[in-house]
Amino acid sequence: MSKQNIFIIMLLFSIVMGCKKEANQVAESTTNKKGLKSKKVVYQVFTRLFGNTNTTNKPWGTIEENGVGKFNDFTDKALREIKDLGVTHIWYTGVPHHGVITDYTEYGISNDDPDVVKGRAGSPYAVKDYYNVNPDLAENPQHRLEEFKALIKRSHNAGLKVIIDIVPNHVARNYQSLTNPNGVEDFGVSDDKTVVYHVNNNFYYNTNEAFKVPNWEHGYSPLGDETHPLEDGEFDEVPAKWTGNGSRLSQPKMNDWYETVKINYGISPDGRKDFDTLPNGFENEDYKKHFQFWQDKTVPNSWTKFKNIALYWIDMGVDGFRYDMAEMVPVEFWSYMNSAIKMKNPNAFLLAEVYNPTLYRAYIHKGKMDYLYDKVQLYDTIKSVMQGRGKTDYIPAIIDDLKDIEHQMLHFLENHDEQRIASPDFAGSAQIGKPAMVVSATISTSPTMIYFGQEVGEDGSEDAGFGKPTRTSIFDYIGVPAHQRWMNNKQFDGGQLTDEEKALRDFYKRLLNFTITSSALTDKYEDIHWYNRKHTSGYNDKVLSFVRWSATEKLIIISNFDAKSSYSFNLKIPKNIIESWNLSEANYKVEDQLYNQFSTNLMIEEDHATININVDALESFILKIK
């Protein structure tokens, strides 16, 4: 055979294989443009509170009075019930060892000063030891790390990925690790405390000034009415360090994060960055390129410390992190740390708290975050609709504004920072959350998050001490009543729930399980709300509708946020969607996927399709075209 013939054969072969590869890529993108198998659902649980069966709930109550939950309360049965709710990831909030008032000196743990601890149980965001876990959570505090490792294993056996907190912006004012790996030095040990700032100092200092405890206001006293031996209005810290929220005062204000100190990431007091920045266009590079970029760079000492902390937990089996107040830390650091994490575990789940929409894309693309909270846009808008102040008209514009990063914007209606839906200051009823939950969970490809107790209507009404009603306290030893009724003395079977609470949990279970099995929810979206606002009589700003579809599933989603009124209208589907769906017959049957008790017909007309809808107050439909 001549070289020319061989060349022609090879050329034809490469063309055929190239066409085949292109065809496969087209087929894959048609099936799922995001390349997703299913949506993710995160169950946030405040670890200290989950298994507590004590119902005393005395304000400022001690661990003996009010009780505390343990790692071991997450039994195989409990984890299976969480998994069966429709959950893929569990975020154990409050795991790293933070300041607490309970005395653990017999285990070699120093006591914490109430003057720089918020609440009796302490804030989970004032971490005292990043290489160990909260002793409150262990049956045997001496073996607390082993008990957490066992929980990781049980969680994995239940089919759940494990997320914990990392708080990079600040640490407890009394940081002291007892279990550092060999060669790992505590924060601040080698700092030059004679200067305000040095690139490799872990903290910022007010040289020649001593820290002073804030002046308490409005009758506040640490631990309420109790007198504690260490509660004397003083805390020995010379020189004074800057406070976690950025306050440079040696005596921070009461509303500052006075229990924490700010970490120095190599940014001088005048804002100069003493580290390399990412080249232009690097936001388009993958984590491997980011990792490689940092290999020959000198980075501030704090960067290395936090990277090593993250990799320590990844090596232990943790599957991801929720980063507290990530926007207070430079985006270059996140490129450095997240790329190192992804090199260890490409599937690590990295969720960040970022509230400034102008920073979203930088922290996703440059910082290599997987997900950010969609708080100031979707959550705040949906909350206003639930409270009867806002209009559903605002929601489609938000989705459109975030369409290039919609997959990265995690949705929620509750978390530890936010008011409980059922609290009077939010909605006053967990039922009002149902249409909002349908919208939040189905309007994008992004993960959904719920907070433990949300699924049974917890109202956060306890006056816990430092923590006040409307939010379940993260600072105190407290019981969580509706959740405790589901827990049913650790049988985890809902045996004490009211009929209304059982029905609410059934709703969440139906919804969340649908979201993690639906191919349409991992693929295409289009708004039909504004089309119906313009063309449909009886359709109003208390209702929201949109469509989701994939190659194998077509959904029409309608939610009525009105708590008092039901509505009837002929919902219209625009012609362009009908054409995208390749619908050609005169009518199609549609069936609700939530309760399977409603079916109707989609009628194809000349320039649109119509469905007759009767939707009750707070009712939602997920209609699937058969």
XYZ file of C-alpha atoms in Angstrom:
626
model
C 0.000 0.000 0.000
C 1.363 3.403 -0.963
C 2.111 6.100 1.593
C -0.541 8.249 -0.106
C -3.230 5.581 0.382
C -2.158 5.076 3.971
C -2.403 8.829 4.548
C -5.899 8.965 3.018
C -7.082 6.028 5.156
C -5.664 7.615 8.310
C -7.263 10.944 7.401
C -10.672 9.320 6.851
C -10.299 7.404 10.127
C -9.517 10.576 12.072
C -12.502 12.378 10.494
C -14.847 9.496 11.376
C -13.535 9.305 14.944
C -13.734 13.074 15.272
C -17.336 13.051 14.069
C -18.123 10.219 16.464
C -16.537 12.126 19.350
C -18.459 15.284 18.402
C -21.689 13.288 18.137
C -21.076 11.839 21.596
C -20.430 15.315 22.989
C -23.652 16.587 21.430
C -25.551 13.612 22.815
C -24.107 14.223 26.271
C -24.945 17.923 26.195
C -28.449 17.151 24.977
C -28.968 14.737 27.821
C -27.599 17.104 30.415
C -25.958 20.384 29.586
C -24.442 20.624 33.083
C -23.010 17.111 33.078
C -24.844 16.485 36.347
C -26.268 13.181 37.466
C -28.567 14.753 40.032
C -29.027 17.772 42.266
C -27.393 17.834 45.692
C -29.253 18.361 48.962
C -27.389 19.516 52.084
C -28.809 18.858 55.546
C -27.279 21.332 57.986
C -27.416 20.073 61.543
C -26.213 21.852 64.630
C -24.304 18.908 66.036
C -24.536 19.911 69.707
C -28.332 20.184 69.567
C -29.355 17.284 67.327
C -29.423 14.442 69.865
C -30.329 16.409 72.996
C -33.523 15.000 74.560
C -33.512 17.319 77.596
C -36.517 19.683 77.554
C -35.576 21.908 80.537
C -34.504 24.881 78.367
C -33.442 27.130 81.220
C -31.938 30.421 79.959
C -28.149 30.253 80.394
C -28.603 26.626 81.531
C -25.535 24.497 82.128
C -24.735 21.334 80.227
C -26.071 19.374 83.210
C -29.301 21.411 83.367
C -30.182 21.668 79.680
C -28.320 18.691 78.238
C -26.260 18.323 75.083
C -26.217 16.087 72.023
C -23.296 13.833 71.134
C -21.643 12.411 68.020
C -23.001 9.020 69.048
C -26.586 10.303 68.791
C -26.178 10.128 65.026
C -26.981 6.440 64.987
C -27.305 4.310 61.885
C -31.081 4.734 62.206
C -30.855 8.533 62.528
C -28.541 8.826 59.538
C -30.728 6.523 57.451
C -33.755 8.720 58.186
C -31.802 11.817 57.154
C -30.662 10.089 53.969
C -34.217 8.947 53.211
C -35.430 12.529 53.545
C -33.716 13.118 50.215
C -30.322 14.268 51.494
C -26.939 13.758 49.829
C -24.615 15.774 52.113
C -24.699 16.422 55.859
C -23.075 19.541 57.279
C -22.093 18.950 60.888
C -22.015 22.505 62.232
C -19.861 23.274 65.265
C -17.424 20.357 65.111
C -13.974 22.025 65.491
C -13.071 22.673 69.128
C -14.254 26.141 70.081
C -14.336 28.021 73.370
C -16.767 26.564 75.942
C -17.515 27.330 79.580
C -17.830 23.711 80.723
C -14.757 22.597 82.693
C -12.650 20.012 80.831
C -9.381 20.578 82.699
C -9.197 16.891 83.695
C -8.591 16.210 79.994
C -5.805 18.770 79.761
C -8.064 21.430 78.183
C -7.709 24.925 79.607
C -10.796 26.709 80.898
C -12.227 29.508 78.776
C -12.909 32.979 80.121
C -16.637 33.948 79.962
C -15.580 37.522 79.192
C -14.458 36.354 75.728
C -16.980 33.556 75.109
C -20.474 34.154 73.751
C -23.030 32.003 75.550
C -22.381 29.146 77.937
C -21.800 26.612 75.162
C -19.733 29.035 73.086
C -19.766 30.154 69.475
C -18.765 27.510 66.916
C -17.143 30.354 64.989
C -14.565 31.088 67.686
C -12.364 28.047 67.073
C -9.866 27.253 69.834
C -8.188 24.167 68.352
C -8.338 23.357 64.634
C -6.819 19.921 65.096
C -9.478 18.558 67.408
C -13.220 18.604 68.019
C -15.589 20.072 70.585
C -15.317 18.000 73.809
C -19.025 18.605 74.480
C -19.813 16.260 71.596
C -17.996 13.200 72.897
C -19.125 10.525 75.318
C -15.475 10.379 76.377
C -13.751 13.736 75.759
C -10.366 12.016 75.921
C -11.312 10.121 72.761
C -13.358 12.841 71.092
C -11.447 12.732 67.805
C -11.916 8.971 67.524
C -15.657 9.400 68.120
C -15.830 11.925 65.292
C -13.914 9.621 62.968
C -16.486 6.930 63.756
C -19.261 9.406 62.848
C -17.601 10.094 59.492
C -17.576 6.354 58.833
C -21.247 5.914 59.852
C -22.230 8.857 57.649
C -20.419 7.401 54.653
C -21.995 4.000 55.284
C -25.396 5.722 55.181
C -24.558 7.229 51.790
C -23.983 10.762 53.083
C -21.047 13.033 52.287
C -19.640 14.928 55.304
C -19.136 18.705 55.477
C -17.670 20.649 58.411
C -16.908 24.325 59.080
C -13.670 26.117 58.485
C -13.569 29.696 59.765
C -10.621 31.307 57.962
C -11.132 34.944 58.896
C -10.646 34.626 62.640
C -9.894 32.297 65.543
C -10.805 32.349 69.236
C -9.004 34.982 71.248
C -7.647 32.159 73.414
C -6.548 29.838 70.560
C -4.541 26.912 71.921
C -4.207 23.627 70.098
C -3.412 20.535 72.144
C -3.148 18.092 69.281
C -1.147 19.748 66.539
C 0.552 17.274 64.193
C 4.320 17.112 64.490
C 5.949 20.298 63.237
C 2.730 22.349 63.244
C 2.981 25.568 65.227
C 0.008 27.365 66.787
C -1.266 30.638 65.356
C 0.768 33.587 66.561
C 3.577 31.680 68.274
C 6.310 33.105 66.035
C 4.683 36.500 65.430
C 6.749 39.643 65.861
C 4.511 41.412 68.384
C 6.548 44.593 68.347
C 4.980 45.632 65.038
C 1.382 46.170 63.979
C 1.877 44.112 60.848
C 4.311 41.744 59.230
C 3.461 39.607 56.213
C 4.169 36.407 58.159
C 2.496 37.424 61.391
C -0.734 35.506 61.918
C -2.369 38.428 63.744
C -2.430 42.225 63.725
C -1.306 43.973 66.936
C -1.809 47.249 68.755
C 1.706 47.459 70.104
C 2.117 48.644 73.707
C -1.637 48.373 74.339
C -3.500 45.762 76.363
C -6.795 44.228 75.308
C -9.823 45.348 77.276
C -13.133 43.535 77.566
C -16.013 45.483 75.983
C -18.240 47.654 78.130
C -21.417 45.623 78.510
C -24.668 47.393 77.662
C -28.408 46.922 78.247
C -27.865 44.915 81.418
C -25.865 42.182 79.701
C -23.618 39.979 81.799
C -21.732 36.895 80.599
C -23.602 33.763 81.767
C -26.603 35.811 82.867
C -27.048 36.049 86.632
C -24.384 33.478 87.471
C -21.029 34.530 88.850
C -18.117 32.598 87.388
C -14.587 32.557 88.866
C -13.097 33.825 85.595
C -15.775 36.460 84.975
C -14.009 39.585 86.165
C -14.198 41.944 83.207
C -10.604 41.224 82.294
C -8.739 39.072 79.783
C -4.969 39.025 79.663
C -3.766 39.876 76.148
C -0.738 42.089 75.593
C -0.350 43.453 73.028
C -3.990 43.656 71.999
C -4.918 41.925 68.756
C -7.355 43.216 66.159
C -10.830 41.744 66.480
C -12.351 39.218 64.062
C -14.752 41.601 62.337
C -11.902 43.983 61.585
C -12.198 46.300 64.581
C -8.790 47.776 65.387
C -9.804 48.944 68.857
C -7.937 47.491 71.822
C -11.315 47.604 73.559
C -13.807 46.434 70.941
C -17.494 47.256 71.154
C -20.037 44.830 72.538
C -21.435 44.187 69.055
C -18.003 43.454 67.601
C -16.801 39.867 67.335
C -14.830 40.476 70.502
C -14.368 36.766 71.265
C -12.238 36.365 68.128
C -9.057 37.784 66.608
C -8.584 38.540 62.933
C -6.179 36.445 60.871
C -3.569 38.317 58.802
C -3.412 37.008 55.228
C -0.625 39.302 54.104
C -2.687 42.441 53.627
C -1.119 45.487 55.261
C -3.224 47.904 57.320
C -3.286 50.299 54.353
C -4.596 47.555 52.036
C -1.408 46.503 50.249
C -1.281 42.858 49.147
C 2.096 41.359 50.040
C 1.660 38.262 47.893
C 1.440 37.333 44.235
C -1.853 37.960 42.466
C -3.371 35.802 39.754
C -2.562 36.680 36.120
C -5.266 38.155 33.901
C -7.500 35.453 32.499
C -6.636 32.972 35.222
C -10.284 32.881 36.263
C -10.764 30.671 33.213
C -8.178 28.096 34.320
C -9.024 24.921 36.219
C -7.917 24.034 39.744
C -4.910 22.090 38.452
C -3.501 25.211 36.793
C -4.206 27.197 39.945
C -2.427 24.613 42.059
C 0.574 24.682 39.738
C 0.676 28.490 39.807
C 1.309 28.563 43.559
C 4.027 25.913 43.639
C 6.940 28.316 43.153
C 5.372 31.240 45.039
C 6.137 32.407 48.572
C 2.894 32.844 50.479
C 2.102 34.332 53.913
C 2.400 31.993 56.886
C -1.350 32.079 57.615
C -2.060 30.674 54.142
C 0.056 27.612 54.819
C -1.487 27.096 58.249
C -5.055 27.046 56.923
C -4.190 24.908 53.904
C -2.655 22.335 56.243
C -5.748 22.454 58.462
C -8.045 21.776 55.495
C -5.893 18.912 54.199
C -5.796 17.406 57.703
C -9.581 17.039 57.671
C -9.678 15.873 54.051
C -7.176 13.146 54.927
C -9.433 12.140 57.819
C -12.318 11.541 55.406
C -14.244 14.820 55.523
C -15.755 15.475 52.071
C -15.942 19.242 52.085
C -16.218 22.499 53.971
C -18.480 25.435 54.600
C -16.318 28.551 54.797
C -17.470 31.245 57.193
C -17.329 34.868 55.942
C -15.130 33.933 52.989
C -15.285 37.387 51.429
C -13.277 38.805 54.352
C -10.292 36.759 53.145
C -8.467 37.601 49.871
C -9.570 35.644 46.831
C -5.974 34.668 46.018
C -5.825 32.652 49.238
C -8.869 30.672 48.144
C -7.211 29.869 44.834
C -4.210 28.596 46.808
C -6.145 26.500 49.344
C -9.066 25.242 47.259
C -6.815 24.069 44.444
C -4.751 22.115 46.988
C -7.927 20.537 48.358
C -9.146 19.609 44.876
C -5.796 17.976 44.094
C -6.441 15.706 47.092
C -10.149 15.228 46.429
C -11.501 16.536 43.098
C -15.048 15.938 44.346
C -14.668 17.952 47.551
C -17.737 20.110 48.276
C -16.620 23.705 48.889
C -19.351 26.112 50.039
C -18.660 29.726 50.968
C -20.498 32.491 52.765
C -20.199 35.491 50.440
C -22.826 38.230 50.644
C -21.520 40.800 48.159
C -22.934 40.021 44.679
C -20.123 41.969 43.003
C -17.684 39.387 44.388
C -19.604 36.235 43.417
C -17.843 35.524 40.149
C -14.377 36.277 41.490
C -14.781 33.856 44.402
C -16.215 31.167 42.121
C -13.804 31.476 39.202
C -10.652 32.854 40.806
C -11.220 31.422 44.271
C -12.306 28.002 42.950
C -15.392 27.840 45.184
C -17.981 25.270 44.194
C -20.944 27.050 45.761
C -21.920 30.337 47.399
C -24.988 31.260 49.439
C -27.710 32.872 47.315
C -28.708 35.020 50.255
C -28.961 38.691 49.341
C -30.783 38.040 46.093
C -32.992 34.934 46.061
C -33.374 34.268 49.804
C -34.082 37.871 50.752
C -36.562 38.262 47.886
C -38.415 35.012 48.619
C -38.557 35.959 52.301
C -40.258 39.238 51.439
C -42.808 37.365 49.294
C -43.475 34.908 52.130
C -44.056 37.839 54.481
C -46.577 39.369 52.086
C -44.403 42.412 51.350
C -42.768 41.397 48.091
C -43.898 40.204 44.681
C -43.016 37.061 42.761
C -42.376 39.419 39.828
C -38.892 40.058 41.214
C -37.762 36.421 41.175
C -37.288 35.772 37.415
C -34.952 38.776 37.129
C -32.743 37.354 39.877
C -32.487 34.013 38.125
C -31.651 35.773 34.886
C -29.004 37.943 36.547
C -27.249 34.854 37.930
C -27.757 32.569 34.937
C -24.039 32.235 34.201
C -23.361 31.051 37.777
C -26.786 29.661 38.704
C -25.332 26.224 39.443
C -22.943 27.700 42.017
C -25.604 29.633 43.976
C -26.829 27.333 46.747
C -30.448 27.906 47.814
C -31.876 27.805 51.337
C -34.755 29.128 53.423
C -33.214 28.434 56.840
C -29.768 28.112 58.337
C -28.236 28.836 61.734
C -27.873 32.562 60.981
C -31.426 33.103 59.765
C -34.792 33.193 61.504
C -36.895 30.075 61.542
C -39.728 30.228 58.988
C -42.282 29.436 61.695
C -41.058 32.218 64.009
C -43.437 35.192 64.327
C -40.819 37.611 63.014
C -40.438 35.626 59.776
C -43.653 33.991 58.568
C -45.350 32.727 61.732
C -46.159 29.372 60.150
C -44.051 26.622 58.636
C -46.797 26.087 56.061
C -45.927 29.428 54.464
C -42.560 27.963 53.599
C -43.979 25.243 51.343
C -44.378 27.146 48.035
C -41.097 28.946 48.691
C -39.384 25.609 49.257
C -40.694 24.239 45.958
C -39.370 27.280 44.111
C -36.047 27.289 45.962
C -35.455 23.590 45.317
C -36.530 23.413 41.670
C -35.754 26.724 39.970
C -32.059 26.017 39.304
C -29.474 23.243 39.082
C -27.802 24.426 42.286
C -27.787 22.480 45.569
C -30.605 22.888 48.067
C -29.950 23.237 51.786
C -32.316 22.764 54.727
C -31.637 23.264 58.429
C -32.459 20.494 60.897
C -35.932 20.969 62.348
C -37.079 22.977 59.325
C -38.784 19.870 57.956
C -40.984 19.612 61.072
C -41.697 23.332 61.526
C -39.310 24.259 64.340
C -40.063 27.852 65.400
C -36.927 28.839 67.373
C -39.000 30.295 70.224
C -36.599 29.448 73.075
C -34.940 32.193 75.130
C -31.676 30.321 75.461
C -29.566 32.952 77.203
C -27.164 34.596 74.803
C -29.334 33.312 71.940
C -32.753 34.903 71.681
C -36.014 33.710 70.036
C -36.598 33.377 66.275
C -33.246 31.648 65.702
C -32.288 28.319 67.249
C -29.365 29.342 69.460
C -25.861 28.344 68.422
C -24.378 29.749 71.648
C -26.240 27.847 74.374
C -27.176 24.409 75.648
C -30.782 24.104 74.558
C -33.385 21.624 73.373
C -35.132 21.953 70.006
C -38.775 21.007 70.721
C -40.270 20.088 67.328
C -37.078 18.273 66.372
C -37.174 16.446 69.715
C -40.692 15.261 68.934
C -39.395 13.785 65.675
C -36.409 12.289 67.503
C -38.831 10.538 69.915
C -36.333 9.617 72.621
C -33.726 8.701 70.026
C -35.962 6.339 68.097
C -35.838 8.816 65.184
C -39.251 7.806 63.921
C -41.384 10.950 64.360
C -43.394 9.214 67.061
C -44.221 12.395 68.988
C -44.923 14.681 66.049
C -48.339 16.247 65.589
C -50.296 15.327 62.475
C -49.434 18.716 60.953
C -45.715 18.204 61.645
C -45.846 14.718 60.121
C -47.510 16.101 57.011
C -44.892 18.842 56.722
C -42.041 16.352 56.942
C -43.790 14.196 54.345
C -43.906 17.248 52.049
C -40.166 17.855 52.444
C -39.429 14.189 51.876
C -41.490 14.076 48.681
C -39.984 17.305 47.355
C -36.335 16.622 48.149
C -36.419 13.054 46.869
C -37.968 14.262 43.627
C -35.238 16.869 43.170
C -32.390 14.356 43.478
C -33.916 12.015 40.886
C -35.168 14.510 38.294
C -33.086 14.939 35.152
C -34.989 18.107 34.215
C -33.772 19.866 37.353
C -30.169 19.348 36.257
C -30.766 20.842 32.838
C -32.750 23.633 31.168
C -34.859 26.413 32.693
C -37.124 29.080 31.247
C -39.385 31.598 32.909
C -43.088 31.612 31.968
C -44.154 33.912 34.808
C -43.920 37.150 32.844
C -45.602 35.650 29.803
C -48.571 34.766 31.988
C -48.532 38.081 33.809
C -49.077 39.718 30.400
C -51.448 37.216 28.804
C -53.337 35.287 31.504
C -56.404 36.545 33.306
C -56.400 35.750 37.035
C -52.650 35.147 37.164
C -50.958 37.567 39.634
C -47.854 38.510 41.611
C -48.561 35.940 44.348
C -48.035 33.109 41.876
C -44.820 31.984 40.202
C -44.379 29.595 37.280
C -41.477 28.316 35.215
C -40.517 25.270 33.184
C -37.620 22.830 33.504
C -36.697 20.151 30.999
C -34.168 17.611 29.791
C -34.152 15.198 26.882
C -36.233 12.762 28.940
C -38.362 14.921 31.250
C -40.515 18.033 30.872
C -41.803 19.881 33.947
C -44.129 22.824 34.555
C -43.859 24.230 38.081
C -46.477 26.493 39.673
C -46.458 27.845 43.248
C -49.038 29.981 45.019
C -47.445 32.078 47.792
C -50.772 33.494 48.934
C -51.626 32.154 52.412
C -55.322 33.010 52.123
C -56.505 32.837 48.517
C -56.738 30.152 45.862
C -56.614 30.998 42.155
C -57.955 29.611 38.892
C -56.497 30.468 35.492
C -55.496 28.997 32.182
C -51.717 28.822 32.472
C -50.053 29.470 29.114
C -46.867 27.897 27.758
C -45.268 30.070 25.026
C -44.835 28.754 21.496
C -41.027 28.724 21.644
C -41.099 26.264 24.543
C -43.603 24.023 22.792
C -41.285 23.961 19.799
C -38.257 23.212 21.989
C -40.175 20.322 23.492
C -41.204 19.029 20.034
C -44.847 18.755 21.070
C -47.061 18.217 18.035
C -50.235 16.498 19.172
C -53.377 18.343 20.187
C -53.124 17.565 23.878
C -50.919 15.873 26.436
C -51.615 14.524 29.891
C -49.765 16.195 32.757
C -49.508 14.767 36.265
C -48.365 16.303 39.555
C -45.190 14.715 40.927
C -45.494 15.842 44.544
C -48.657 14.062 45.640
C -49.741 12.278 42.453
C -53.325 13.370 43.078
C -53.739 15.903 40.326
C -53.732 15.437 36.569
C -54.982 17.538 33.709
C -54.333 18.165 30.042
C -51.953 20.427 28.185
C -53.851 21.738 25.174
C -51.775 22.817 22.164
C -53.106 25.931 20.416
C -51.792 27.976 17.521
C -49.238 30.160 19.328
C -49.130 28.642 22.830
C -50.337 25.770 24.994
C -52.801 25.992 27.865
C -53.328 24.155 31.156
C -56.334 24.786 33.349
C -55.009 25.387 36.867
C -56.849 25.541 40.184
C -54.241 26.167 42.871
C -55.136 26.447 46.547
C -53.526 28.801 49.056
C -49.864 27.814 49.619
C -50.172 24.988 47.103
C -47.616 24.004 44.484
C -47.616 21.657 41.514
C -44.706 19.991 39.772
C -46.445 18.913 36.579
C -44.783 16.352 34.377
C -45.812 15.950 30.743
C -46.529 12.323 29.927
